[in-house]
Amino acid sequence: MNKTEEVFNKIADKIIDNKQYLTKLDSAIGDGDHGINMARGFSEVKEEFESAEFDSNSAVVKKVAMTLISNVGGASGPLYGTAFLQASKVMEEDLSLKNAVKIGEAVIEGIKMRGKAEQGDKTMLDAIIPAVNALKEDYEAGVELEEALQDCLEAAEEGKESTIPLVAKKGRASYLGERSKGHQDPGATSSYMIIETIIKEII
Amino acid sequence: MVGILIVSHSKEVAQGAKELAAEMMQGDVPLEAVGGTKDGRLGTDSNLIYEALTNLNNADGVIILADMGSSVMNTELAFEFFSEEEQEKFKIVNAPLVEGAINAALQSSFGKDLDEVIAALDPVELAQKKV
């Protein structure tokens, strides 16, 4: 198993372990299936890894994308699927801060294209956009990779928590209007978990 | 003839809308309904939507009635497996699912073209309860 496979295996474990928590968050403001859907998709990813052989990191990420698209069921399938598919297209074999920024931008572009959401709509983008912005600022300032990843993790966590007072503009939560205030967005939470796992595995 | 695709999170809703539409149309209209995931949960599956679009690909355009969220996203994702020329014939319309499906099937059965069927699917008009 190569390093990228190991990272996605850890992400799968994290999501599966947090199935109930994500579903609880989604039950408060949505249709209550986010944890179930994500766990279903990532269980399938783990199974795919058992039999598949990959000749590159981007092939691993592409496999994850296609597996999520085919198995999740809710909006998180096409959203994360598109995000990882876009990431696989720009991913280089050796990790660098420059490439991490490029991957982050491709992820944001993919999610915006699929979900037509913006920052502040109480979605996964509220965790991802600040995280990528932190990477970008550090790259431009010449900060080392490890420190940049720490900053990225902090920004993702703050971004996730920033969704609590927001009124949802997208997805099922938007049907609740003002009543969606006071709840952390499940999509931003799963995005934070994915970012957290990737960064902790790299550092 | 214009084809109709109904996409819902629920297989029963999609099938039910298809049955209601089929009851009204005059003659054969290419009609497909997709709902739920392949393992029977509520949700949508872009592979199943892709297969339904493939079945409708010989029609003179396809009108898609979708319920919300992942129905729309997975339909748009399925579009991307077709050529740009084919994609131009696929139209997701803003119309209530059941009333939209019934009207679209009926208009298509009259031999109307894609633009004419879309023009007949005014969401405000369709939302008026008729008795």
Coordinates of C-alpha atoms in Angstrom, one line a residue:
Chain A
M1 CA 0.0 0.0 0.0
N2 CA 1.5 3.3 -1.0
K3 CA 1.4 6.5 1.2
T4 CA -1.6 8.0 -0.6
E5 CA -3.5 4.8 -0.1
E6 CA -2.6 4.8 3.6
V7 CA -3.8 8.4 3.9
F8 CA -7.2 7.5 2.3
N9 CA -7.5 4.4 4.4
K10 CA -7.1 6.6 7.5
I11 CA -9.6 9.1 6.1
A12 CA -12.0 6.1 5.6
D13 CA -11.5 5.0 9.2
K14 CA -12.1 8.5 10.5
I15 CA -15.3 8.9 8.6
I16 CA -16.6 5.5 9.5
D17 CA -15.7 6.1 13.2
N18 CA -17.7 9.4 13.0
K19 CA -20.7 8.0 11.2
Q20 CA -23.1 8.6 14.1
Y21 CA -21.7 12.1 14.8
L22 CA -22.0 13.2 11.2
T23 CA -25.5 11.8 11.0
K24 CA -26.4 13.5 14.3
L25 CA -25.3 16.9 12.9
D26 CA -27.2 16.3 9.6
S27 CA -30.3 15.2 11.5
A28 CA -30.4 18.6 13.2
I29 CA -30.6 20.6 9.9
G30 CA -30.9 18.1 7.0
D31 CA -32.1 14.7 6.0
G32 CA -29.8 12.9 8.5
D33 CA -27.9 10.7 6.1
H34 CA -24.5 12.4 5.8
G35 CA -22.7 10.0 8.2
I36 CA -24.4 6.9 6.7
N37 CA -23.7 8.0 3.1
M38 CA -20.1 9.0 3.7
A39 CA -19.4 5.8 5.7
R40 CA -21.0 3.7 2.9
G41 CA -18.7 5.4 0.3
F42 CA -15.5 5.1 2.3
S43 CA -16.2 1.5 3.3
E44 CA -16.3 0.8 -0.5
V45 CA -13.0 2.8 -0.9
K46 CA -11.4 0.4 1.7
E47 CA -12.7 -2.6 -0.2
E48 CA -11.5 -1.3 -3.5
F49 CA -8.0 -0.8 -2.0
E50 CA -7.9 -4.5 -1.1
S51 CA -7.9 -5.6 -4.7
A52 CA -6.6 -2.7 -6.7
E53 CA -3.0 -1.9 -7.6
F54 CA -2.0 1.7 -8.4
D55 CA 0.9 3.0 -10.4
S56 CA 0.6 6.6 -9.2
N57 CA -0.8 8.8 -6.4
S58 CA -3.2 10.4 -8.8
A59 CA -4.6 7.0 -9.8
V60 CA -5.4 6.4 -6.1
V61 CA -7.2 9.7 -5.8
K62 CA -9.1 9.1 -9.0
K63 CA -10.2 5.7 -7.7
V64 CA -11.5 7.3 -4.5
A65 CA -13.4 9.9 -6.6
M66 CA -15.1 7.3 -8.8
T67 CA -15.9 5.1 -5.8
L68 CA -17.5 8.0 -3.9
I69 CA -19.5 9.0 -7.0
S70 CA -20.8 5.5 -7.4
N71 CA -21.6 4.6 -3.8
V72 CA -22.5 7.6 -1.6
G73 CA -26.1 8.4 -2.7
G74 CA -26.4 11.9 -1.3
A75 CA -25.0 15.2 -2.6
S76 CA -21.7 14.5 -0.8
G77 CA -21.0 11.8 -3.4
P78 CA -20.9 14.0 -6.5
L79 CA -19.4 16.9 -4.5
Y80 CA -16.5 15.0 -2.9
G81 CA -16.2 12.8 -6.1
T82 CA -15.8 15.9 -8.3
A83 CA -13.4 17.4 -5.8
F84 CA -11.1 14.4 -5.7
L85 CA -11.4 13.9 -9.5
Q86 CA -10.2 17.5 -10.0
A87 CA -7.4 17.0 -7.4
S88 CA -6.2 13.9 -9.2
K89 CA -5.8 15.8 -12.4
V90 CA -3.3 18.4 -11.0
M91 CA -1.6 16.2 -8.4
E92 CA 2.1 15.6 -8.8
E93 CA 3.9 12.5 -7.5
D94 CA 6.1 14.5 -5.0
L95 CA 4.4 16.6 -2.4
S96 CA 5.2 20.3 -2.4
L97 CA 3.5 23.4 -1.0
K98 CA 3.2 24.8 -4.5
N99 CA 1.3 21.6 -5.6
A100 CA -0.8 21.5 -2.4
V101 CA -2.1 25.0 -3.3
K102 CA -2.8 23.9 -6.8
I103 CA -4.7 20.8 -5.6
G104 CA -6.6 23.0 -3.1
E105 CA -7.7 25.4 -5.8
A106 CA -8.8 22.5 -8.1
V107 CA -10.9 21.1 -5.2
I108 CA -12.6 24.4 -4.6
E109 CA -13.3 24.9 -8.3
G110 CA -14.7 21.4 -8.6
I111 CA -17.1 21.8 -5.6
K112 CA -18.2 25.2 -6.8
M113 CA -18.9 23.9 -10.3
R114 CA -21.0 21.0 -8.9
G115 CA -22.7 22.6 -6.0
K116 CA -22.9 26.2 -7.1
A117 CA -22.1 27.4 -3.6
E118 CA -20.0 30.2 -2.3
Q119 CA -18.2 30.8 1.0
G120 CA -20.7 31.7 3.8
D121 CA -23.5 29.4 2.4
K122 CA -22.9 27.0 5.3
T123 CA -21.4 24.2 3.3
M124 CA -18.1 22.2 3.1
L125 CA -16.6 25.2 1.3
D126 CA -16.6 27.1 4.6
A127 CA -13.9 24.7 5.9
I128 CA -12.1 24.2 2.6
I129 CA -11.7 27.8 1.3
P130 CA -10.0 29.2 4.5
A131 CA -7.8 26.1 4.6
V132 CA -6.6 26.6 1.0
N133 CA -6.3 30.4 1.5
A134 CA -3.9 29.7 4.5
L135 CA -1.8 27.4 2.3
K136 CA -1.7 30.0 -0.5
E137 CA -0.7 32.9 1.9
D138 CA 2.1 30.7 3.4
Y139 CA 3.3 29.7 0.0
E140 CA 3.5 33.3 -1.2
A141 CA 5.3 34.3 2.1
G142 CA 7.8 31.5 1.6
V143 CA 6.8 29.5 4.7
E144 CA 8.0 25.9 5.0
L145 CA 5.6 23.0 4.1
E146 CA 5.1 21.7 7.7
E147 CA 4.3 25.1 9.2
A148 CA 2.0 25.9 6.3
L149 CA 0.1 22.6 6.9
Q150 CA -0.3 23.5 10.6
D151 CA -1.8 26.9 9.6
C152 CA -4.0 25.1 7.0
L153 CA -5.3 22.8 9.8
E154 CA -6.1 25.7 12.1
A155 CA -7.9 27.6 9.3
A156 CA -10.0 24.5 8.4
E157 CA -11.0 24.1 12.1
E158 CA -11.9 27.8 12.5
G159 CA -13.8 27.5 9.1
K160 CA -15.8 24.5 10.3
E161 CA -16.7 26.3 13.5
S162 CA -17.6 29.5 11.6
T163 CA -20.6 27.6 10.1
I164 CA -22.4 27.4 13.5
P165 CA -24.1 30.9 13.4
L166 CA -24.7 30.9 9.6
V167 CA -28.0 30.6 7.9
A168 CA -27.8 27.8 5.3
K169 CA -28.1 28.9 1.6
K170 CA -27.6 25.5 0.0
G171 CA -28.8 21.9 0.4
R172 CA -31.5 20.5 2.6
A173 CA -30.5 22.8 5.5
S174 CA -31.5 25.8 3.4
Y175 CA -35.2 24.6 3.7
L176 CA -34.9 25.4 7.4
G177 CA -34.0 29.1 6.8
E178 CA -33.3 30.9 10.1
R179 CA -33.7 27.6 12.0
S180 CA -30.4 26.4 10.5
K181 CA -28.6 28.9 12.8
G182 CA -26.8 27.5 15.8
H183 CA -25.8 24.2 14.2
Q184 CA -22.4 23.2 12.8
D185 CA -22.6 22.2 9.1
P186 CA -22.1 18.4 8.6
G187 CA -20.4 18.9 5.2
A188 CA -17.9 21.4 6.7
T189 CA -17.3 18.9 9.5
S190 CA -16.6 16.0 7.2
S191 CA -14.3 18.3 5.1
Y192 CA -12.4 19.3 8.2
M193 CA -12.0 15.6 9.2
I194 CA -10.6 14.8 5.8
I195 CA -8.2 17.8 5.9
E196 CA -7.2 17.0 9.4
T197 CA -6.4 13.3 8.6
I198 CA -4.4 14.2 5.5
I199 CA -2.3 16.8 7.4
K200 CA -1.7 14.6 10.4
E201 CA -0.5 11.8 8.2
I202 CA 1.9 14.1 6.3
I203 CA 3.4 15.9 9.3
Chain B
M1 CA -40.1 12.6 -30.0
V2 CA -38.9 14.2 -26.8
G3 CA -37.9 11.8 -24.0
I4 CA -38.6 12.4 -20.4
L5 CA -36.4 11.4 -17.4
I6 CA -37.8 11.6 -13.8
V7 CA -35.1 11.6 -11.1
S8 CA -36.1 11.4 -7.4
H9 CA -34.4 10.4 -4.2
S10 CA -37.2 7.9 -3.8
K11 CA -37.6 5.0 -6.3
E12 CA -41.3 4.9 -5.4
V13 CA -41.8 8.6 -6.1
A14 CA -40.0 8.3 -9.5
Q15 CA -41.9 5.2 -10.5
G16 CA -45.2 6.8 -9.3
A17 CA -44.6 10.0 -11.3
K18 CA -43.8 7.8 -14.3
E19 CA -47.0 5.9 -14.0
L20 CA -49.1 9.1 -13.7
A21 CA -47.4 10.5 -16.8
A22 CA -47.8 7.3 -18.8
E23 CA -51.5 7.2 -18.0
M24 CA -52.1 10.6 -19.7
M25 CA -49.8 10.5 -22.8
Q26 CA -51.3 9.8 -26.2
G27 CA -49.1 7.2 -27.8
D28 CA -45.6 6.2 -26.9
V29 CA -43.2 8.6 -25.3
P30 CA -39.6 7.5 -24.3
L31 CA -40.0 7.7 -20.5
E32 CA -37.6 6.7 -17.8
A33 CA -37.7 7.0 -14.0
V34 CA -34.7 6.7 -11.7
G35 CA -34.8 6.9 -7.9
G36 CA -32.9 5.7 -4.9
T37 CA -29.4 4.1 -4.7
K38 CA -28.5 0.8 -6.1
D39 CA -28.6 -0.7 -2.5
G40 CA -32.1 0.6 -1.9
R41 CA -31.5 3.7 0.2
L42 CA -33.1 7.1 -0.4
G43 CA -30.7 9.1 -2.6
T44 CA -29.5 9.2 -6.2
D45 CA -26.9 7.4 -8.3
S46 CA -25.2 9.0 -11.3
N47 CA -24.6 5.6 -12.8
L48 CA -28.3 4.7 -12.9
I49 CA -29.0 8.2 -14.3
Y50 CA -26.4 7.7 -16.9
E51 CA -28.0 4.4 -17.9
A52 CA -31.4 6.0 -18.2
L53 CA -30.0 8.8 -20.3
T54 CA -28.3 6.2 -22.6
N55 CA -31.7 4.5 -23.0
L56 CA -33.2 7.9 -24.0
N57 CA -30.3 9.0 -26.3
N58 CA -32.3 8.3 -29.5
A59 CA -35.0 10.7 -28.5
D60 CA -35.2 14.2 -29.9
G61 CA -33.9 15.7 -26.7
V62 CA -34.5 14.7 -23.1
I63 CA -36.4 16.7 -20.5
I64 CA -35.3 16.0 -16.9
L65 CA -37.6 16.5 -14.0
A66 CA -35.5 16.2 -10.8
D67 CA -36.5 16.7 -7.2
M68 CA -33.6 18.5 -5.5
G69 CA -29.9 18.5 -4.4
S70 CA -28.1 15.4 -5.4
S71 CA -30.8 14.6 -8.0
V72 CA -29.6 17.6 -9.9
M73 CA -25.9 17.2 -9.1
N74 CA -25.8 13.6 -10.1
T75 CA -27.8 14.3 -13.3
E76 CA -25.3 17.0 -14.2
L77 CA -22.4 14.6 -13.4
A78 CA -24.0 12.0 -15.6
F79 CA -24.2 14.5 -18.5
E80 CA -20.4 14.8 -18.5
F81 CA -20.1 11.2 -19.8
F82 CA -21.8 12.3 -23.0
S83 CA -20.4 14.5 -25.9
E84 CA -21.1 18.2 -25.9
E85 CA -23.4 17.7 -28.8
E86 CA -25.4 15.1 -26.9
Q87 CA -25.4 17.2 -23.7
E88 CA -27.1 20.1 -25.6
K89 CA -30.1 17.8 -26.0
F90 CA -30.5 17.3 -22.2
K91 CA -32.5 19.9 -20.3
I92 CA -33.1 20.0 -16.6
V93 CA -36.3 22.0 -16.1
N94 CA -37.5 24.0 -13.2
A95 CA -40.9 22.4 -12.8
P96 CA -42.8 20.5 -10.1
L97 CA -41.9 16.8 -10.5
V98 CA -45.3 15.1 -10.8
E99 CA -47.1 17.9 -12.7
G100 CA -44.1 18.5 -14.8
A101 CA -43.7 14.9 -15.8
I102 CA -47.4 14.6 -16.7
N103 CA -47.3 17.7 -18.8
A104 CA -44.0 17.0 -20.5
A105 CA -45.1 13.5 -21.5
L106 CA -48.4 14.8 -22.8
Q107 CA -46.8 17.6 -24.8
S108 CA -44.2 15.2 -26.2
S109 CA -46.9 12.8 -27.2
F110 CA -48.4 15.6 -29.3
G111 CA -45.2 15.7 -31.3
K112 CA -43.9 19.0 -29.9
D113 CA -40.2 19.6 -30.1
L114 CA -37.8 20.2 -27.1
D115 CA -38.2 23.9 -26.9
E116 CA -42.0 23.7 -27.3
V117 CA -42.2 21.1 -24.5
I118 CA -40.0 23.3 -22.2
A119 CA -42.2 26.3 -23.0
A120 CA -45.2 24.4 -21.8
L121 CA -43.6 23.7 -18.4
D122 CA -44.0 27.1 -16.7
P123 CA -43.5 26.3 -13.0
V124 CA -45.9 29.0 -11.8
E125 CA -48.6 27.8 -14.2
L126 CA -48.0 24.1 -13.2
A127 CA -48.2 24.9 -9.5
Q128 CA -51.8 26.1 -9.9
K129 CA -54.1 23.4 -8.6
K130 CA -56.6 22.5 -11.3
V131 CA -59.7 20.5 -10.6

